[in-house]
Structures are given as C-alpha cells and as structure tokens.
Tab-separated table of C-alpha atoms in Angstrom:
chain	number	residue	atom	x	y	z
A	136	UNK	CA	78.970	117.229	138.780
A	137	UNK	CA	76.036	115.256	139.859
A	138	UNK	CA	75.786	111.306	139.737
A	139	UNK	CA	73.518	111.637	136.542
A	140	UNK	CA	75.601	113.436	134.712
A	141	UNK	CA	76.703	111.245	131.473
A	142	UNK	CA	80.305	110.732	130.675
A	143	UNK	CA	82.377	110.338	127.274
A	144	UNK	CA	86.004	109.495	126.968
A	145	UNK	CA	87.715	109.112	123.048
A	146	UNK	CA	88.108	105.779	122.014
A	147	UNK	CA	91.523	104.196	122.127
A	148	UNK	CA	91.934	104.109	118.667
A	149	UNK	CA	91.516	108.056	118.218
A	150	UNK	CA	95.134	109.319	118.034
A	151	UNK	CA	94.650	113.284	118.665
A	152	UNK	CA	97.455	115.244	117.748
A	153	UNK	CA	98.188	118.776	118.217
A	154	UNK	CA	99.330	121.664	116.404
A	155	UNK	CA	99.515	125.389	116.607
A	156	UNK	CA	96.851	126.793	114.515
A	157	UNK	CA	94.198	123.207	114.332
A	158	UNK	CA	94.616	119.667	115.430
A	159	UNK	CA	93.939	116.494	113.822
A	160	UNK	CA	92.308	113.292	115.074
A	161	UNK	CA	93.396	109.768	113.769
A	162	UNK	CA	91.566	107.008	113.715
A	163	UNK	CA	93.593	104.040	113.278
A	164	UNK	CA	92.010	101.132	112.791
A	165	UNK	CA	89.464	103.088	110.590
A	166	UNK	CA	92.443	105.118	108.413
A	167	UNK	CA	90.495	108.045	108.487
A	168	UNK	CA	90.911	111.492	110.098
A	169	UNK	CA	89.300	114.843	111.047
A	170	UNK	CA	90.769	118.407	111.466
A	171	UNK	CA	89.611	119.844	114.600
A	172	UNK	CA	89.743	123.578	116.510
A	173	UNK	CA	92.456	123.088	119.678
A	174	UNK	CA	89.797	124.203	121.901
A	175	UNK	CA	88.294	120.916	121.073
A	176	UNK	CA	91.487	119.183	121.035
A	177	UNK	CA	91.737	120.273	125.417
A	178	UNK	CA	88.097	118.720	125.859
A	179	UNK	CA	88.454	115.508	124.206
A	180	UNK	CA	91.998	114.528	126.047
A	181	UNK	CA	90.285	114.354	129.190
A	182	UNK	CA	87.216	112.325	130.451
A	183	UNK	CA	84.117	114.794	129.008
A	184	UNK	CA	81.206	115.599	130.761
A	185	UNK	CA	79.303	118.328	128.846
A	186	UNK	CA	76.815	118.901	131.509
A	187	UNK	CA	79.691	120.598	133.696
A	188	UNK	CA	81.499	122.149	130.667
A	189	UNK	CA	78.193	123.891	129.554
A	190	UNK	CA	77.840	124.964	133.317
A	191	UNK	CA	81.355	126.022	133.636
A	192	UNK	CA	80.787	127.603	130.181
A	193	UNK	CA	77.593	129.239	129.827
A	194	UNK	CA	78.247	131.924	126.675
A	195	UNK	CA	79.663	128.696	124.684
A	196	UNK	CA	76.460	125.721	125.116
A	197	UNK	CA	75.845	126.194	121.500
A	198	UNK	CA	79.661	125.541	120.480
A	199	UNK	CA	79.756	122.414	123.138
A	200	UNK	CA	76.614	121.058	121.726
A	201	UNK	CA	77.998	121.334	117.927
A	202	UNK	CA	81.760	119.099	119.470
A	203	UNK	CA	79.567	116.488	121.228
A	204	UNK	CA	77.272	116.276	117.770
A	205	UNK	CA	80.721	116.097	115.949
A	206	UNK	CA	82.110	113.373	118.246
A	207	UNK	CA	79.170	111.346	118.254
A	208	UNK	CA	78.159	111.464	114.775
A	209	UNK	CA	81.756	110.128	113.438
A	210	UNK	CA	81.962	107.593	116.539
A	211	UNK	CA	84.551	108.894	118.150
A	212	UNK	CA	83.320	108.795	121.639
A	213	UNK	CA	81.455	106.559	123.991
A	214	UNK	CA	79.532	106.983	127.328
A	215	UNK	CA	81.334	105.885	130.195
A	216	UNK	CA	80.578	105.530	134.181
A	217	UNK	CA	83.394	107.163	136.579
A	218	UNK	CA	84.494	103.682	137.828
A	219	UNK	CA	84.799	102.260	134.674
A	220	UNK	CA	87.760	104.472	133.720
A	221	UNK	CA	90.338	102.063	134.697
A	222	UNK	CA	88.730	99.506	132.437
A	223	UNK	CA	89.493	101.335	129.357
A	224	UNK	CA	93.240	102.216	128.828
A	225	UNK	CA	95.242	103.557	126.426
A	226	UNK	CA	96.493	102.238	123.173
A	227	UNK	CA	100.456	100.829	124.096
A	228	UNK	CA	102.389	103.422	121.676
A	229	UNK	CA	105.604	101.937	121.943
A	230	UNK	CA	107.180	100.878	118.805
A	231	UNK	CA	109.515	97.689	118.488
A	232	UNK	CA	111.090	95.665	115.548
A	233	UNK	CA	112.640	92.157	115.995
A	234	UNK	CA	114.606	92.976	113.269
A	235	UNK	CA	118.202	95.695	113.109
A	236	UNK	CA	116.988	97.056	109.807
A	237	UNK	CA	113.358	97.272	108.052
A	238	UNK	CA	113.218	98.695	104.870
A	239	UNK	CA	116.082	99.743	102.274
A	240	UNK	CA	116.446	101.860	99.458
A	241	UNK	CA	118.619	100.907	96.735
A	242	UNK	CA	119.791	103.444	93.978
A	243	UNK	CA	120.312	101.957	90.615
A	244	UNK	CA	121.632	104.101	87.589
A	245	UNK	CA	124.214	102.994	84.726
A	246	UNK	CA	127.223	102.415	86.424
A	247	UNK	CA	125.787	100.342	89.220
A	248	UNK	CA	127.453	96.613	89.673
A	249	UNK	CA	124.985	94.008	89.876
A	250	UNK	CA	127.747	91.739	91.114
A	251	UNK	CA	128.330	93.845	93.977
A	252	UNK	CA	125.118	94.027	94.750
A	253	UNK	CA	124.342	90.466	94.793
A	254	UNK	CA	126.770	90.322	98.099
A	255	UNK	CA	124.060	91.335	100.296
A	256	UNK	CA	121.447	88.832	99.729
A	257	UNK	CA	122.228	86.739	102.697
A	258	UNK	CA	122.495	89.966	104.943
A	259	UNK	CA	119.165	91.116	103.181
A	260	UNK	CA	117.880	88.415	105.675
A	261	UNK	CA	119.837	88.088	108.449
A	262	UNK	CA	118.984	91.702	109.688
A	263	UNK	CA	115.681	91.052	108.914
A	264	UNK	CA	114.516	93.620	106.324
A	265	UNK	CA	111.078	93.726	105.722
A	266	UNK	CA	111.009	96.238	102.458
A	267	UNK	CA	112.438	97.597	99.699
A	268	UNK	CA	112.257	100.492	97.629
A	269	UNK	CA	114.248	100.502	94.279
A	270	UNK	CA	114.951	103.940	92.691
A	271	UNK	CA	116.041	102.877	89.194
A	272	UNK	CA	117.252	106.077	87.283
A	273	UNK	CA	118.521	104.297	84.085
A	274	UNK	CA	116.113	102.423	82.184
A	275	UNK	CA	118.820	100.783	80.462
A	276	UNK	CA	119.120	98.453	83.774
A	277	UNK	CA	115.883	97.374	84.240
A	278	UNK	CA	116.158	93.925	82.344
A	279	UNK	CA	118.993	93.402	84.986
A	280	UNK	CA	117.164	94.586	87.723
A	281	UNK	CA	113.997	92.330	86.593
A	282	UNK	CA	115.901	89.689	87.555
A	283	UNK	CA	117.368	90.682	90.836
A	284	UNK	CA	113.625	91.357	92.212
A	285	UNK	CA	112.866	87.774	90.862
A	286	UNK	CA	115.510	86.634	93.219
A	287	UNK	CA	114.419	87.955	96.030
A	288	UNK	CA	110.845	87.509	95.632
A	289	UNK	CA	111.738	83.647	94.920
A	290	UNK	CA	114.362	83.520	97.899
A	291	UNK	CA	112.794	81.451	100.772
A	292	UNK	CA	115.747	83.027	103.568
A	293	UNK	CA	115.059	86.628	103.765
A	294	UNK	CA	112.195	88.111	105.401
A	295	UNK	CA	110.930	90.277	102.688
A	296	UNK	CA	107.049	91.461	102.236
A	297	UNK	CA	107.261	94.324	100.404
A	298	UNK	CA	109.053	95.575	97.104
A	299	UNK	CA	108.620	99.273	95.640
A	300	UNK	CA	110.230	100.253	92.330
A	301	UNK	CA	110.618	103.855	91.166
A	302	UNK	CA	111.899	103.795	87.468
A	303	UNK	CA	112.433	106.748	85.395
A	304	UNK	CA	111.674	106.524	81.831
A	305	UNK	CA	113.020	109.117	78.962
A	306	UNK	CA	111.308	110.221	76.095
A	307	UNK	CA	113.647	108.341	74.261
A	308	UNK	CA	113.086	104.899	75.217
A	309	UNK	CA	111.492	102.364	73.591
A	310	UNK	CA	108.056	101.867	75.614
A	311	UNK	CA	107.034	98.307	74.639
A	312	UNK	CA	110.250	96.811	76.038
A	313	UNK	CA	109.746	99.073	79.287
A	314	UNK	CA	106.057	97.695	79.357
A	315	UNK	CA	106.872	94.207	78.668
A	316	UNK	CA	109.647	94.229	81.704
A	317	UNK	CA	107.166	96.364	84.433
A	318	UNK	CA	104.063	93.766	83.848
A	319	UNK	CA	106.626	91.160	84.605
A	320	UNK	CA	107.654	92.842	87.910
A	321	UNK	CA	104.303	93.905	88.485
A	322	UNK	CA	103.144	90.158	88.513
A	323	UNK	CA	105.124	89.564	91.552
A	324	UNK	CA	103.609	88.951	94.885
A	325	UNK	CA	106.402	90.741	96.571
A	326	UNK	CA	105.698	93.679	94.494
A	327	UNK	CA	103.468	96.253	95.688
A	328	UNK	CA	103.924	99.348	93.111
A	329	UNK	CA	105.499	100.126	90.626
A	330	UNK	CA	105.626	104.149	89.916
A	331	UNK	CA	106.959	105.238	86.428
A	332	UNK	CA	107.904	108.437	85.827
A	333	UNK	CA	108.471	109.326	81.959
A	334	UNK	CA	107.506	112.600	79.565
A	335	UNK	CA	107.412	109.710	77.371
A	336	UNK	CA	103.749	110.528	75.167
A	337	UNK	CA	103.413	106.672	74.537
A	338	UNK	CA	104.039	105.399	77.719
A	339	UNK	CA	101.537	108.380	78.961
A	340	UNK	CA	98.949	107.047	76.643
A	341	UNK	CA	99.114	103.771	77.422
A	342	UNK	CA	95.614	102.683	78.530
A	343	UNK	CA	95.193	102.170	82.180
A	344	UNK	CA	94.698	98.765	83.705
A	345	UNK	CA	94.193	97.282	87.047
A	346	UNK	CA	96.923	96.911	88.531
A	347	UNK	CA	100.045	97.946	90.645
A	348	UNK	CA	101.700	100.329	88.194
A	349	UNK	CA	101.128	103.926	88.147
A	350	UNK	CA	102.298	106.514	85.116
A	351	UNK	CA	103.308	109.787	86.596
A	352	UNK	CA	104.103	112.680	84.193
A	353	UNK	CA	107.274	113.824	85.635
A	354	UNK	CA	110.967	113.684	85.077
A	355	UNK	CA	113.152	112.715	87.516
A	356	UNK	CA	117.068	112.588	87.274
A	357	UNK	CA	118.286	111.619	90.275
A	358	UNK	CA	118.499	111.328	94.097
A	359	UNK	CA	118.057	115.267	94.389
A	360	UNK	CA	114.032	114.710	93.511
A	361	UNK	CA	113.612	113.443	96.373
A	362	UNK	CA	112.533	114.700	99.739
A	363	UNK	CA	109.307	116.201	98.915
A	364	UNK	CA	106.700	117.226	101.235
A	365	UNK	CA	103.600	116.029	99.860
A	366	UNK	CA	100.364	117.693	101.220
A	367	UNK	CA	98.049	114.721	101.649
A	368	UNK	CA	98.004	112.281	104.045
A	369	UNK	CA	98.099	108.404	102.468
A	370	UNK	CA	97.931	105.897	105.801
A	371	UNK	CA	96.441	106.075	108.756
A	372	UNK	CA	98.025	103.372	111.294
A	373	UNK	CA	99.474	102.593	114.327
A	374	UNK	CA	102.792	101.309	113.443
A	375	UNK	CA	103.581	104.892	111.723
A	376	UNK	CA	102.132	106.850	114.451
A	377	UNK	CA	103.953	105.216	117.085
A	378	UNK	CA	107.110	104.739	115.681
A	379	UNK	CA	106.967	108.530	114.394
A	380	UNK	CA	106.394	109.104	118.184
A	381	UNK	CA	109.642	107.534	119.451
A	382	UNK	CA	112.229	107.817	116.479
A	383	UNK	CA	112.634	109.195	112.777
A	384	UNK	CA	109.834	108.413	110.391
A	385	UNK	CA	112.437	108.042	107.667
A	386	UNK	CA	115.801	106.988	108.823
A	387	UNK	CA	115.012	104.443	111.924
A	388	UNK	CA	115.962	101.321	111.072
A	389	UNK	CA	116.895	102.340	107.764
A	390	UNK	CA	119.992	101.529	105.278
A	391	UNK	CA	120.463	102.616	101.809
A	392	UNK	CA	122.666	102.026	99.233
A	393	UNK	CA	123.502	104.472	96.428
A	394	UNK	CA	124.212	104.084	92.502
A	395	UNK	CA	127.550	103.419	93.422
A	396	UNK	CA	127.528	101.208	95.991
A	397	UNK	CA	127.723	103.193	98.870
A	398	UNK	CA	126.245	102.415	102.180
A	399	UNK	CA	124.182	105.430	104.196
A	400	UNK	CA	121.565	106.431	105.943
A	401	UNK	CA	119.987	107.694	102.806
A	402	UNK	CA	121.069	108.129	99.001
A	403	UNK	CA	120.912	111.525	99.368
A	404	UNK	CA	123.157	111.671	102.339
A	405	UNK	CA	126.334	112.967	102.064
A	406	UNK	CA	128.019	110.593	104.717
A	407	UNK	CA	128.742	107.068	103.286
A	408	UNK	CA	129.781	104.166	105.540
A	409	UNK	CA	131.265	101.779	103.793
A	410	UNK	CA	131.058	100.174	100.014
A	411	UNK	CA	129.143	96.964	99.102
A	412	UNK	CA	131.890	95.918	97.341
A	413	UNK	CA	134.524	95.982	100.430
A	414	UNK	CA	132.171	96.228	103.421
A	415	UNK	CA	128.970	93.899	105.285
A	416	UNK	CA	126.326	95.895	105.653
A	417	UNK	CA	126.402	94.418	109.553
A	418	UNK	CA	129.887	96.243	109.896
A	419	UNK	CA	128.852	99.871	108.666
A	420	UNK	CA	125.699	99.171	110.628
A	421	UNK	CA	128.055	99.249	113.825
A	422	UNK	CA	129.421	102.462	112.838
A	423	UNK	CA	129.107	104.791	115.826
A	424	UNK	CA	127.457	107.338	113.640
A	425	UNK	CA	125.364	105.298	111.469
A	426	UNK	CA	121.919	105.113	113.872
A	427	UNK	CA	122.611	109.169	114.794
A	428	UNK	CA	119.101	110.514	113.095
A	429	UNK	CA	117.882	107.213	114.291
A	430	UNK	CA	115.912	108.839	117.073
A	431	UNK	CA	115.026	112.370	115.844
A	432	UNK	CA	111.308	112.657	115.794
A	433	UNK	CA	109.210	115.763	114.447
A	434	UNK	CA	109.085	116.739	118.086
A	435	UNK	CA	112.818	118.040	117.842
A	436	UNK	CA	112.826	119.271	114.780
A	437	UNK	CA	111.746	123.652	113.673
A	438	UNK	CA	108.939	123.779	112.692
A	439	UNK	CA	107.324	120.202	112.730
A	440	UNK	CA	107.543	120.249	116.602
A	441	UNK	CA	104.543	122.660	116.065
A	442	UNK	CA	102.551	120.887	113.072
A	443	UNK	CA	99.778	118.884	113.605
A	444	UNK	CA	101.166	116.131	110.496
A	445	UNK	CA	103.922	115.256	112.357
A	446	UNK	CA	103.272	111.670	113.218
A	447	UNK	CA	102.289	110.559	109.882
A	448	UNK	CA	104.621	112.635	107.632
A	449	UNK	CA	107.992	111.787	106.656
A	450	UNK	CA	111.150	113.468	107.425
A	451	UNK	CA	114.204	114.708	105.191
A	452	UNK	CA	117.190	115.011	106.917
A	453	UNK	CA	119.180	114.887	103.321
A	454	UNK	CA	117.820	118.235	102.437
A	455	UNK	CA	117.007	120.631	105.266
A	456	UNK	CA	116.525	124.422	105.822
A	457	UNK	CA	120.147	124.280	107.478
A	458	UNK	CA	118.800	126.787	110.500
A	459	UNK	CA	118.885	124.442	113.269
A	460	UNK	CA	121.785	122.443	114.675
A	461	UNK	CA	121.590	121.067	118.320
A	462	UNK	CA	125.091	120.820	120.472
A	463	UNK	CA	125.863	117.399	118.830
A	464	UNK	CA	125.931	118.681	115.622
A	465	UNK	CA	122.281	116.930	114.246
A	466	UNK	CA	120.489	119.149	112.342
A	467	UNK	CA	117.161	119.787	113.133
A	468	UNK	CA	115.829	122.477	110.456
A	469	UNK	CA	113.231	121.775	108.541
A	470	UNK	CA	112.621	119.810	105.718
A	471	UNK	CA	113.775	121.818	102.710
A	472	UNK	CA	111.112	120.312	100.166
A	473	UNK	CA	107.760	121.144	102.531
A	474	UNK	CA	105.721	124.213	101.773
A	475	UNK	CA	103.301	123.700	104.820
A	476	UNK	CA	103.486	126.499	107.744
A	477	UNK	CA	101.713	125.054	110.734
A	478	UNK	CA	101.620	128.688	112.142
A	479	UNK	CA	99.208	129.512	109.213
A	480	UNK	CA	97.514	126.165	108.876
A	481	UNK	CA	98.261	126.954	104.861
A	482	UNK	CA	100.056	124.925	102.006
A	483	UNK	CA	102.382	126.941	99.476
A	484	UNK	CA	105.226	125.822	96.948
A	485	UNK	CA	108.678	125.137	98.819
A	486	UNK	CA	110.726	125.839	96.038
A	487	UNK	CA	109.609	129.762	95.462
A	488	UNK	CA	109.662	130.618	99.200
A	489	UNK	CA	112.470	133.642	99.128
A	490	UNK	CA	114.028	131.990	102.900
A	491	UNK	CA	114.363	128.602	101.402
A	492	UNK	CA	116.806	130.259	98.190
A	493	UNK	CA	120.496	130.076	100.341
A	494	UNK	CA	119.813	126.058	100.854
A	495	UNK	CA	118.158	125.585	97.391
A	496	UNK	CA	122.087	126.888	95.690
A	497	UNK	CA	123.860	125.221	98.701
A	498	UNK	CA	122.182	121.871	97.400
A	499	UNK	CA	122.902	122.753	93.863
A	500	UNK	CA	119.116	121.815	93.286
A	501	UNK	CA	118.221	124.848	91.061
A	502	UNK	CA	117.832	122.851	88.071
A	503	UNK	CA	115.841	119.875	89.791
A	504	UNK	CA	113.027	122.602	91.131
C-alpha cells in the first residue's frame, strides 16, 4: 500500500449480514437494503483499499471496479485516512428495555371473559408494555372488545404506544356493524392497524380509504394460522436488528394470553403459566421456565443460523420442524411455516415440502394449510 492509496470503510449504519449462498446489507436509518455476492460481503467488513485488492487480484479489476461502483453509487461507503479509523466506530448493537415485558398478544374468541381480562390493566403498566396485538377470532366480541381498546388508549398509567388488531370476519356476518365498530377503533391514536380477514364479498368490496385498516382475503380460524414465514422484508431498523442479535425476535420480552385466559409465551404454545383469572401476570412472569426461548436467536437455531434474513425475520418456536433439540431440551428446528432454503437462496411453499408432512399431522394443522 502506498500513502496515496484512497481508503473506504462502510458506514455505521450499514448492517451486513451473512448467509450461505448471498448476503444482505441493511441500512438502518435509510430502511432499505441490498442483496450482495459473499465475496463482497469479506471486502466490505474490513477497511477497503481497492488499489491493493486489484493488485493482490489482478484476473478480478473488472469485478472490484463493478463493488466499488455499487458501494458508491447507493452511499454506502466513504473515503477515509488510516488515522482516522479510530474516529469512526461502530454502531453500539446492544439491545436494552427499561421495561420486564414489551409487547403482548391477547387471543379473543367466544368464550373469552372480559372480566377476567380487565384484571391486568394495572399490570399492563407496571411492567411497562409498550404494544399490543389483539387476535380477535369471533366477531361476535368485537363491540366488547371496542371498548376495552378505548380503555386503554384513554388510560393515562400504562405505557402503551402501539395497538394491533387482527379480527376475523365470516361470510356470515353482517358487514355494516363490523365497519361501523373497525372505523371506531381505527380512529384511535393508539391504534396502528387494523387487519381484517373475511371471504366476506361485501366487506371485500368495500371501497378502499385512507386509512389504518387493511381487507385481506383469507380465512383464519384460529391460533394454528399463525407462524408464517413471510418472504418480504417490512422494517429496516436498529432496534430489530439488535435485539434479533442478542435474544428471540418473537418471544423476548414477550407474554401472551390465550382465548381462555391462559398465560404463555405465545397462544400457540402448549405450556401455560398461570390463568388471568387466578394468577398476576408478575407471578407467572417469575416462573423459572417462562423467559427459556427468551434468548434463542436465529444464530442457534437449523437452518436460520445459515440465512442471511435472520436479524429481521421472526421466529416460531410454537410450530417447528421438531429436528433439533439442544441438551436442555429447547428446540431449535426450524420454523415449520417458512419455505425459504438459505442453501439455495430460493423461496417455495412450506406446507407441500414432503420433510415438513410428520410435523404438519403432529400439529394437527392439515386442515389450516
């Protein structure tokens, strides 16, 4: 290297991530990324100087000219001097939340008690949950559960920024009520979305309007849709990368509770620790197995370990590829409901793969496929 030779080094903000066949770069502040060769992905996590790589490199200038195009053209890169290194460090990916829990899900169906449920407002805020997503799987309840999100988007002691609702609508129902009750909810500042799912034709053909509620053509019946791997990537950020880094991107700091009342790691868990109706949430959260998947990223688990999603796609531990257990007893197979093979770099449908068949009748999820 000689002292003219110009420098690069990534900016901060560019995650990269590795995988087996490609890897991706993440820009986080822009929420934006790029799929890139791994032969780029061992240049750019280094200090670059593409005079000395092109020396080092002869047969390959062409291919080194086309990355440094690349990485300057999409701003990924800027020129640095040797002693400046130490001025520009990384990005701090350590992830930490003041409160014990941060987001919920809460099943709600016929038979669920409103009264019971009522006895965790005050916890609701005293662990210091930041979101909830309501799966509402009987539209019969949604008057009811109007209400409840009014509370807690009017209650001044929890903590509370974001509400999702998931309702599923049959064909059956009568959509102008339904209608009536979701532009109330929508209305809410709390309220961030509000995803319908219905076969219903006049709900379907409802004209489309600016707002927070989306109509999804789809029936779901129950916990058991859930899971999915979808094959798109929606956000972009820091706070999912890092905590996807250092724990579970779907149970940390997690606690759900299930039509019934139930308190676990996730509806569609088959351990429960405790009932609303007879048990704090504070106490189950003490439970010496409750925070077990708590710190299970993507680099432990088959599979993900080698995809190049794994810090910004969710995990299913509720319905797995049952391969994989470690000494402890956590399993770490695969998420049942994702068709991606990293090995491949290729997308297919989960639910016709011939391996994934044994776990598909173990789950009893034939008829939810």
């Amino acid at each position: 290297m000689t002292s003219q030779n110009i420098m690069y080094k990534l900016y901060a903000d560019i995650i990269p991530v590795k995988g087996y066949s490609r890897s991706i770069l993440f820009d986080i502040t822009k929420n934006r990324y790029w799929y890139i060769p791994n032969e780029l992905y061992e240049i750019i996590t280094e200090v670059m100087d593409f005079t000395d790589l092109q020396a080092l490199y002869p047969d390959d200038t062409g291919i080194l000219e086309e990355y440094k195009k690349f990485l300057q053209e999409n701003d990924l890169i800027f020129e640095i001097e040797p002693d400046e290194i130490h001025a520009f460090p990384s990005i701090d990916m350590k992830w930490h939340s003041p409160g014990k829990i941060t987001n919920m899900i809460i099943d709600i169906d016929s038979e669920t008690s409103f009264t019971s449920l009522s006895k965790i407002n005050r916890e609701i805020g005293t662990l210091g949950v930041e979101a909830i997503m309501f799966r509402c799987f009987s539209e019969t309840r949604l008057p009811e559960l109007k209400e409840y999100i009014i509370y807690l988007n009017d209650d001044s002691l929890n903590r509370l920024r974001d509400i999702q609702l998931e309702i599923s609508v049959p064909e059956t129902s009568n959509p102008e009520k339904i209608t009536d009750d979701l532009k109330e909810i929508e209305k809410l500042p709390i309220v961030s979305a509000v995803t319908v799912y219905t076969l219903n034709k006049e709900l379907l053909t409802a004209p489309a309007e600016d707002g927070k509620i989306l109509i999804i053509e789809k029936s779901i019946t129950g916990p058991k849709n859930c899971g999915t791997i979808q094959g798109n990537i929606d956000s972009v950020n820091l706070e999912i990368i890092s905590e996807s880094m250092h724990y579970n991107s779907c149970l940390n700091c997690k606690l759900s509770i299930d039509s019934s009342g139930n308190i676990k790691n996730c509806p569609s868990m088959a351990q429960s620790f405790g009932n609303i109706g007879e048990t704090t949430l504070a106490e189950s959260l003490n439970h010496q197995d409750f925070k077990r998947y708590w710190n299970v990223t993507k680099d432990d688990i088959k599979g993900c370990k080698d995809c190049e999603f794994r810090y910004v796609c969710t995990d299913c531990r509720a319905y797995t590829e049952r391969t994989h257990t470690n000494p402890t007893g956590l399993d770490l197979s695969k998420p049942l409901k994702c068709g991606y093979n990293p090995y491949t770099g290729e997308w297919a449908e989960w639910s016709t793969n011939p391996l994934k068949q044994k776990a598909i009748q173990y789950y009893g999820m034939e008829k939810y496929i």
